[in-house]
Coordinates of C-alpha atoms in Angstrom, one line a residue:
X22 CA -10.8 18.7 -7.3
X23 CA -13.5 20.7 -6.1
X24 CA -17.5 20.2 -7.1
X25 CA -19.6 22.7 -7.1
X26 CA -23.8 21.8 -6.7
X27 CA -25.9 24.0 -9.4
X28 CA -29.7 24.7 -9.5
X29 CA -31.4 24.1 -12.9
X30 CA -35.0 25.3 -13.2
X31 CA -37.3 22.5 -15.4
X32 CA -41.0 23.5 -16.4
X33 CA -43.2 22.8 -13.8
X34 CA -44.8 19.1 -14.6
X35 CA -46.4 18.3 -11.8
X36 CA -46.6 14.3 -11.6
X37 CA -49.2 12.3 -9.1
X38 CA -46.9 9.7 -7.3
X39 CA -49.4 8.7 -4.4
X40 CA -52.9 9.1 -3.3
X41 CA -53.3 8.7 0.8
X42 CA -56.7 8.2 1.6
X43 CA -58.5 7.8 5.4
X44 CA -59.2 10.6 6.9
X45 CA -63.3 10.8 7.5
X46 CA -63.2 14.6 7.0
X47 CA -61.4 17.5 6.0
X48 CA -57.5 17.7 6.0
X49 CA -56.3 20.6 7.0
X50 CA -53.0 20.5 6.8
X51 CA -50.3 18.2 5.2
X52 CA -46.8 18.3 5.5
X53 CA -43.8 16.6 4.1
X54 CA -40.9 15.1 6.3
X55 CA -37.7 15.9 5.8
X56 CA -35.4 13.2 4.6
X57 CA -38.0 11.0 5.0
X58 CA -40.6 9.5 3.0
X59 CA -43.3 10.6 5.4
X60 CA -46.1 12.5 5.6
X61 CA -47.8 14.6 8.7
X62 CA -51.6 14.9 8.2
X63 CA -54.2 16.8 10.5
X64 CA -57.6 16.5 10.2
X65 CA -61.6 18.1 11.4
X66 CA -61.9 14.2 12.1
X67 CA -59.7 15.3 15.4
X68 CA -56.6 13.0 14.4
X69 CA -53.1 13.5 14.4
X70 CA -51.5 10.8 11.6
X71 CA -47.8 10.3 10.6
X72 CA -47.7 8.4 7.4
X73 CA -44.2 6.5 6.4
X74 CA -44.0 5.1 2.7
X75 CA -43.7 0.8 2.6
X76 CA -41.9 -1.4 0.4
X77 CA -45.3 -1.8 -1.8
X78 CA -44.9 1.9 -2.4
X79 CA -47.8 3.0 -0.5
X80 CA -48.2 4.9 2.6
X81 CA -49.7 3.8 5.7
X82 CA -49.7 5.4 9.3
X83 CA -47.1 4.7 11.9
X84 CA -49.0 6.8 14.3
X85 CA -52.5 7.5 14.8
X86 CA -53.7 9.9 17.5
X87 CA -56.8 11.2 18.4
X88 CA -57.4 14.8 20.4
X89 CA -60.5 16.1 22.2
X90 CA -61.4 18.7 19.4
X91 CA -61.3 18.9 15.5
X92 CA -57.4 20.3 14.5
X93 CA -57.4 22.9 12.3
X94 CA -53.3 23.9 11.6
X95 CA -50.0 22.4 12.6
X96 CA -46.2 23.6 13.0
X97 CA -43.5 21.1 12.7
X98 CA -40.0 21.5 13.6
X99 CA -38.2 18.8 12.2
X100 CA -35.0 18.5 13.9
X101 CA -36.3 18.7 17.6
X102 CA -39.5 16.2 16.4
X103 CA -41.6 19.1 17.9
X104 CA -45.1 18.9 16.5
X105 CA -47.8 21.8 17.3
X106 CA -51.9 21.1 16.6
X107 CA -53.9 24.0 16.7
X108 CA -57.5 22.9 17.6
X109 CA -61.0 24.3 17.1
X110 CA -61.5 24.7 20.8
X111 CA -58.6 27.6 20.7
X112 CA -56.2 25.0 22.2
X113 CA -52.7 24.2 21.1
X114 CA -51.6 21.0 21.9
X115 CA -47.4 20.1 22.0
X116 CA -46.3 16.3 21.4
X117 CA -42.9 14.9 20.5
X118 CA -42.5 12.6 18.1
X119 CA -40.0 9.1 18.1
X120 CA -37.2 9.2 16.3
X121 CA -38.6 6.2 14.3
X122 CA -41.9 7.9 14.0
X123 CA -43.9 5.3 15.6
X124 CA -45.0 6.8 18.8
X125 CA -45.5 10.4 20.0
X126 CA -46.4 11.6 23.4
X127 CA -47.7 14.7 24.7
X128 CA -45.9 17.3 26.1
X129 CA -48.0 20.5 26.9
X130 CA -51.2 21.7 26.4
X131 CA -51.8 25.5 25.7
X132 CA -54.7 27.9 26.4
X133 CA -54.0 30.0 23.4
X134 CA -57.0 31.2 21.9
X135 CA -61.1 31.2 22.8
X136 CA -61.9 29.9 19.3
X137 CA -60.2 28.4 16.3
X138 CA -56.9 28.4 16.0
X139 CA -56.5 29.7 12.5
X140 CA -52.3 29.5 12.1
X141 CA -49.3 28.9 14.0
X142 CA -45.6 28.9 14.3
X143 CA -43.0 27.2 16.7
X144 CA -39.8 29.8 16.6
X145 CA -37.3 28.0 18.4
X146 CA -35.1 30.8 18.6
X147 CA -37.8 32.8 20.7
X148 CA -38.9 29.5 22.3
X149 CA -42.5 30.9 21.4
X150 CA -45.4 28.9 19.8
X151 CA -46.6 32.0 17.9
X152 CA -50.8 31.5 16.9
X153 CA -53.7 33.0 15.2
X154 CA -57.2 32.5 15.9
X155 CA -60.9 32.9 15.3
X156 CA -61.3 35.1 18.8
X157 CA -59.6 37.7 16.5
X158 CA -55.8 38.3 18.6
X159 CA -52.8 36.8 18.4
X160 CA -51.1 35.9 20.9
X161 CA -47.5 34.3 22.3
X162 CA -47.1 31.7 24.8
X163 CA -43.4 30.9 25.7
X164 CA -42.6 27.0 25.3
X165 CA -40.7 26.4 28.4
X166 CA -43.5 27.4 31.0
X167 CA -46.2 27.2 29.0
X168 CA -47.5 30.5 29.9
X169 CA -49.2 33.4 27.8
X170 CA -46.3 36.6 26.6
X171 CA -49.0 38.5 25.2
X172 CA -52.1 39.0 22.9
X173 CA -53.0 41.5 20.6
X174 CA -56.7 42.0 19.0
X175 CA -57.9 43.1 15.5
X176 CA -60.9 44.3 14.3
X177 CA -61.7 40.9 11.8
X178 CA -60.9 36.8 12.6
X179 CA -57.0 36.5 12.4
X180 CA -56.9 33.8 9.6
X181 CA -52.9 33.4 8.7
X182 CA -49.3 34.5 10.2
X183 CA -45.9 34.5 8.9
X184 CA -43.4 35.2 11.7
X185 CA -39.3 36.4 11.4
X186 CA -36.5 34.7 13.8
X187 CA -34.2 37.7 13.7
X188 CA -36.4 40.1 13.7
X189 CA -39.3 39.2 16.1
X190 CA -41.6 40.8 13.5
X191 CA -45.1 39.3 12.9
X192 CA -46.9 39.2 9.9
X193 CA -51.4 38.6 10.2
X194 CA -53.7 38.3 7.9
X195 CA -57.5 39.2 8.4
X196 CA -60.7 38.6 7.4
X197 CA -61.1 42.5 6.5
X198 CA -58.2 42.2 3.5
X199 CA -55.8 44.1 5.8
X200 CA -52.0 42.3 6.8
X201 CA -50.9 44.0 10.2
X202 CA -46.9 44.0 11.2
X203 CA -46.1 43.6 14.6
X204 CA -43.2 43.9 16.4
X205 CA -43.3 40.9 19.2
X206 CA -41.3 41.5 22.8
X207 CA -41.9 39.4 25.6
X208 CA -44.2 41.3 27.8
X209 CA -46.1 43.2 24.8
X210 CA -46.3 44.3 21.0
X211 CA -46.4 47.5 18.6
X212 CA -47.4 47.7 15.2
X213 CA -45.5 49.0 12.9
X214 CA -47.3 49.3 9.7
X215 CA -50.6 48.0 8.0
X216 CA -50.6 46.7 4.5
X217 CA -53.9 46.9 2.1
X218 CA -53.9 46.4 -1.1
X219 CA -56.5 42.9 -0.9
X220 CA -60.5 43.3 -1.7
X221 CA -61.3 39.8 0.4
X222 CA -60.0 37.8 3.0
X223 CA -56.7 37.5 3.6
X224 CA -56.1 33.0 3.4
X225 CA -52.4 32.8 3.2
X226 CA -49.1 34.5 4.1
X227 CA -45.7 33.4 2.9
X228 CA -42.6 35.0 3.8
X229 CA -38.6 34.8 2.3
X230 CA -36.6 36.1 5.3
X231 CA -33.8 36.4 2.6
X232 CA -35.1 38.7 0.0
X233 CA -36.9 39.9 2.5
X234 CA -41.1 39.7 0.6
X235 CA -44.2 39.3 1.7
X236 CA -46.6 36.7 -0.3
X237 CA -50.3 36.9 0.4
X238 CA -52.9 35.3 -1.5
X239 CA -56.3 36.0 -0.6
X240 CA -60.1 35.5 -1.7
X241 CA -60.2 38.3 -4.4
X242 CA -58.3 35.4 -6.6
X243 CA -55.3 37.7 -6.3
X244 CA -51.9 37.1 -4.9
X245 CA -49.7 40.1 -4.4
X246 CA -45.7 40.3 -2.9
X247 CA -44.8 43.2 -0.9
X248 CA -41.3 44.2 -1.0
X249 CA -40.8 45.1 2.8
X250 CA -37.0 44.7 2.8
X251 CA -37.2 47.3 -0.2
X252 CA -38.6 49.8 2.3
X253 CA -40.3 51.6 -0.9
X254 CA -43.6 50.2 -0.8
X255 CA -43.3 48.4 -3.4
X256 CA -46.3 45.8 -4.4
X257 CA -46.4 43.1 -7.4
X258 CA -50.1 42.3 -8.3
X259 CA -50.3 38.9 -9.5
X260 CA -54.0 37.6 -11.0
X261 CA -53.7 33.7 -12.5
X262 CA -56.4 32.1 -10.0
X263 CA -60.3 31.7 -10.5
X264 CA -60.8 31.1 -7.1
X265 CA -59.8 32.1 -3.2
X266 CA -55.7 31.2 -3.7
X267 CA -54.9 29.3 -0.4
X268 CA -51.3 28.1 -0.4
X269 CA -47.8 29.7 -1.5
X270 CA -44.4 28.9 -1.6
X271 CA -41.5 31.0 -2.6
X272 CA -38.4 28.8 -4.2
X273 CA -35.7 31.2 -3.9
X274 CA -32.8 29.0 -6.0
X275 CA -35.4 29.0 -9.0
X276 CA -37.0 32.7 -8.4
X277 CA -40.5 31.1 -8.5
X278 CA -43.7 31.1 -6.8
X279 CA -46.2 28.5 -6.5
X280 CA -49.6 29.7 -5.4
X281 CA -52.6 27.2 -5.3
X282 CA -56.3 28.0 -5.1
X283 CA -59.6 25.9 -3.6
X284 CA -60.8 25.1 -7.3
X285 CA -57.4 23.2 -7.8
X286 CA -55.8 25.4 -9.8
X287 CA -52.0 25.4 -9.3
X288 CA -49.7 28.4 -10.6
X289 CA -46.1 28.7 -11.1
X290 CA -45.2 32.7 -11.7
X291 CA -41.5 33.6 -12.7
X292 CA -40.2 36.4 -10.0
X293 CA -36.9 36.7 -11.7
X294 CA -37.7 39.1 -14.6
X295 CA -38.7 42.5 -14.3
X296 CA -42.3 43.5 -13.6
X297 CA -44.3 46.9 -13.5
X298 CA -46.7 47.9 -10.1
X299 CA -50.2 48.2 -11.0
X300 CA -50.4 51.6 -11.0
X301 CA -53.3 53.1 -8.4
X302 CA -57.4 53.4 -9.5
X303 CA -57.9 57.1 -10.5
X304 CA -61.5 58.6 -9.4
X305 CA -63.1 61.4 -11.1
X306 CA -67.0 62.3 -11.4
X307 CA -66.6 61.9 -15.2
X308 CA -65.0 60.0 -17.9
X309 CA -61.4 61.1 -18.5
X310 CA -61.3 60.0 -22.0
X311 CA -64.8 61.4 -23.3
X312 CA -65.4 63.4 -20.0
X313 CA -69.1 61.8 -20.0
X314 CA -70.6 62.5 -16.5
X315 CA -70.9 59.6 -14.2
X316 CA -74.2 58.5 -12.8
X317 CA -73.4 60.4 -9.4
X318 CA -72.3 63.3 -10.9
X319 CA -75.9 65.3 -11.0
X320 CA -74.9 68.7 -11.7
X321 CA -73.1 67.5 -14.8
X322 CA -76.0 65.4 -15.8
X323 CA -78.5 68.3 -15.6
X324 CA -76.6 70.8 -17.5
X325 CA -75.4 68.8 -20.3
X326 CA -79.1 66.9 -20.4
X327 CA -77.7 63.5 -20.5
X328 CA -77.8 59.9 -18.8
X329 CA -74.7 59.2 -16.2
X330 CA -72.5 56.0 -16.7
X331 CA -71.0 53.7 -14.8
X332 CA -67.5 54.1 -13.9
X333 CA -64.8 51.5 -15.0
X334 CA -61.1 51.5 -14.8
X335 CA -58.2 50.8 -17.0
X336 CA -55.7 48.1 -15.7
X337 CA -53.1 49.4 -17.2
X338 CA -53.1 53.7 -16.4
X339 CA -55.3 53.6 -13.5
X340 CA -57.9 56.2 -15.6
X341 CA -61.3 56.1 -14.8
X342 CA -63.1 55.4 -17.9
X343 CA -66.8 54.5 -19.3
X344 CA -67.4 51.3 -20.9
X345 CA -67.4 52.7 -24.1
X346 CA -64.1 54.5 -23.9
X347 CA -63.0 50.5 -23.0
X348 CA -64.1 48.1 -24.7
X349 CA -61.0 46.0 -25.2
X350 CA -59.5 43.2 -23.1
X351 CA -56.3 42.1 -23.2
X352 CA -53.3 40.2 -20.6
X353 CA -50.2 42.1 -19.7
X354 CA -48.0 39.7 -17.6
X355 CA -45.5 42.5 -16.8
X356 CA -48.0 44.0 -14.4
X357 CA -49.5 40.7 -12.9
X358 CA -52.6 40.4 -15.2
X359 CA -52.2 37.0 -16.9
X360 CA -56.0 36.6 -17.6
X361 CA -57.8 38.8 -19.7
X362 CA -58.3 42.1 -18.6
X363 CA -60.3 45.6 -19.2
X364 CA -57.9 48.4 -21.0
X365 CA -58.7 51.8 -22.5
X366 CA -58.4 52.1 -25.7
X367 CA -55.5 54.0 -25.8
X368 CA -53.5 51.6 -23.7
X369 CA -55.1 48.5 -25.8
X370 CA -53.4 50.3 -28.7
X371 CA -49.6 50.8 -27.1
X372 CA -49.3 47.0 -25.9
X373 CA -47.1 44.6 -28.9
X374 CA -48.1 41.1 -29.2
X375 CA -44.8 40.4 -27.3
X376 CA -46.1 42.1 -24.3
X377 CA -48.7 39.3 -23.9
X378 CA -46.2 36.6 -23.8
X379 CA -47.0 34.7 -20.1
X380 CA -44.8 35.0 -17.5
X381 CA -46.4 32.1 -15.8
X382 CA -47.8 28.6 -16.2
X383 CA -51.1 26.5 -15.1
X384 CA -51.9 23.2 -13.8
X385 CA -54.3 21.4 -12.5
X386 CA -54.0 19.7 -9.3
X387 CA -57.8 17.9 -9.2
X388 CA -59.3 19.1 -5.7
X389 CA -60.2 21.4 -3.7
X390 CA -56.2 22.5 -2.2
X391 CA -56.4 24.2 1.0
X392 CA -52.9 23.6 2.2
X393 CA -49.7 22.9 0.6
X394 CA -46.0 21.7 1.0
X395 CA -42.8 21.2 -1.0
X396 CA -39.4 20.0 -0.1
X397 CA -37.6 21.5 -3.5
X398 CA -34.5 19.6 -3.2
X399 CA -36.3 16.4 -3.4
X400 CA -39.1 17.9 -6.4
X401 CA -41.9 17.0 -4.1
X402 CA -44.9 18.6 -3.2
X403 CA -48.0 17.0 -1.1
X404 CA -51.9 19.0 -1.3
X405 CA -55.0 18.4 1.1
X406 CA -58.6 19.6 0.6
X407 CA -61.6 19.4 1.6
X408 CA -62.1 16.0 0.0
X409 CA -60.4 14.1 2.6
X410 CA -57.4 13.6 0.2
X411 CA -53.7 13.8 0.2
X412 CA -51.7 13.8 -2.6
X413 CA -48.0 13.2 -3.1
X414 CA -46.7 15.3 -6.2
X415 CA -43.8 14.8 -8.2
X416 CA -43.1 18.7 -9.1
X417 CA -40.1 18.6 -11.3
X418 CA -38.8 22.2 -10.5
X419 CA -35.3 21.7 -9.5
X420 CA -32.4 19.4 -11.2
X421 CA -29.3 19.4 -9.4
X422 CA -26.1 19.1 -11.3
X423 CA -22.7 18.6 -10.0
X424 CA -19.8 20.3 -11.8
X425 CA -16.0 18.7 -11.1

């Protein structure tokens, strides 16, 4: 009799199952262990702390380690126990953890960057620890001699990465808004396309090697996917934050994202329905509903003897419009705008009261998030912040069901 193992999506009810509290500053990044009921925390404090669940139900650390500089990101590669720090020196620091998670030692030290270390990735298929820093570059540094591959320098602080195994391809975010893709070899780089579409900072990068999209959320409150395997350019805006969003996760058997943002707010979009592009902002020197001149637009002004107006746009066409000519607000979740948002009038009037139905959900996780993990199969999820707290979530995304 054969079973096969199904994938149920629930409602996202995100439950607090533990609050781990010690750190003396900001946690930069917390990650789940596999198969484990453990947690890896790094910190501005400068410790390294591996936190195993007890019988009383609490977690307390098996390790506690303390490096020469504040650490500001970490990659961990669970099945060879390899553990990477980024530090605020520029330093990336390599230890290897016990198989019983009670000691680590130190294995290399790597001159990666000249400040911050803003991201990094341990590809063990490259044997590359793959990094991101405040100097503005990236750069590559092989794993088995510990010496640099290469470096590569934008114009704005490197703040994230995503990197691909089988293709060598790397993914930055920058300061300036702009993602760059680079092609990695071992002696040098190319890039092969930049992506704009952000108005802020670029926080966080998230990539699904299998469906083959880009997830970046950034400090415009706006998270978009780019559909790079689609080789269209094809972008999904998505607006449900308040604030800078700062973590994502992609949970391909349920076809949802979770983004997170530094005022707490946690959202869960649905990715498996069919969505519209945001179509591109028009620009014209006067209205293109009443044809009213804008304020720049002199010549207009002086022959018809009338004030210029400031230019707005519709979310929905693109048109640039005067505030008259839109005075209605209104969501449309089948183009990414589940917050209220300006229309023309004209586009106000085509939407049905079906159109507004959300196509995602809200929560509140209760601090600042700046980081964020899940392990699905489990319904877990653990935050960190800025308020020197970690918490354990209970997520409720996934039921597993086995059918005889």
């Amino acid at each position: 009799m054969a079973a096969e193992i199904h994938s149920r999506p629930q409602s996202f009810r995100p439950v607090l199952l533990n609050k781990i509290e010690g750190h003396s500053d900001t946690v930069n990044t917390a990650v789940l262990i596999p198969k484990e009921d453990g947690v890896i925390t790094v910190s501005e404090d400068r410790t390294i702390r591996v936190w195993l669940k007890r019988d009383s139900g609490q977690y307390w650390p098996s390790i506690y380690h303390t490096v020469s500089s504040p650490c500001s990101c970490m990659s961990y590669h669970h099945e060879s126990k390899r553990i990477f720090i980024g530090q605020d020196n520029g330093a990336i620091v390599e230890f290897l953890i016990s198989e019983d998670f009670n000691k680590m030692n130190h294995v290399k030290t790597y001159p990666a960057h000249q400040n911050r270390v803003s991201d990094l990735i341990f590809s063990l298929e490259s044997q590359w620890v793959i990094s991101t820093g405040h100097d503005k570059s990236i750069s590559w540094m092989s794993t088995q001699s510990g010496s640099m591959l290469g470096r590569h320098s934008f114009g704005s602080w490197a703040s994230c990465l995503q990197y691909d195994n089988e293709t060598q391809h790397a993914f930055v975010g920058d300061h300036s808004g702009q993602i760059t893709l680079l092609k990695l070899d071992e002696q040098s780089c190319s890039i092969i396309t930049t992506l704009k579409g952000h108005e802020g900072g670029v926080a966080v990068l998230y990539w699904d090697p299998v469906q083959r999209w880009l997830f970046s959320g950034a400090s415009d409150h706006s998270v978009i996917m780019w559909d790079i395997g689609g080789r269209q350019g094809r972008t999904l805006l998505l607006q449900g934050h308040h604030e800078k969003v700062q973590a994502l996760r992609y949970l391909r058997l349920t076809h949802q994202l979770v983004s997170c943002s530094a005022d707490g707010g946690m959202t869960v979009w649905n990715m498996d329905t069919a969505r519209e592009e945001a179509p591109q902002w028009l620009e014209s020197d006067s209205c293109q509903k009443c044809e009213q001149p804008f304020f720049w637009n002199i010549k207009q002004m002086w022959d018809t003897k009338t004030l210029g107006l400031r230019q707005h746009h519709c979310r929905k066409c693109g048109k640039a419009i005067c505030g008259k000519c839109s005075s209605k607000r209104s969501t449309y979740p089948i183009m990414g705008f589940e917050f209220q948002v300006r229309m023309c009038d004209d586009c106000y009037d085509t939407i049905k009261e079906e159109d507004r139905t959300p196509l995602a959900t809200f929560h509140e996780g209760k601090h600042n998030i700046s980081h964020m993990d899940m392990d699905p199969s489990r319904g877990l999820m653990v935050t960190c912040g800025t308020d020197r707290v970690v918490k354990v979530i209970h997520s409720c995304l996934i039921s597993f069901i086995l059918v005889f």
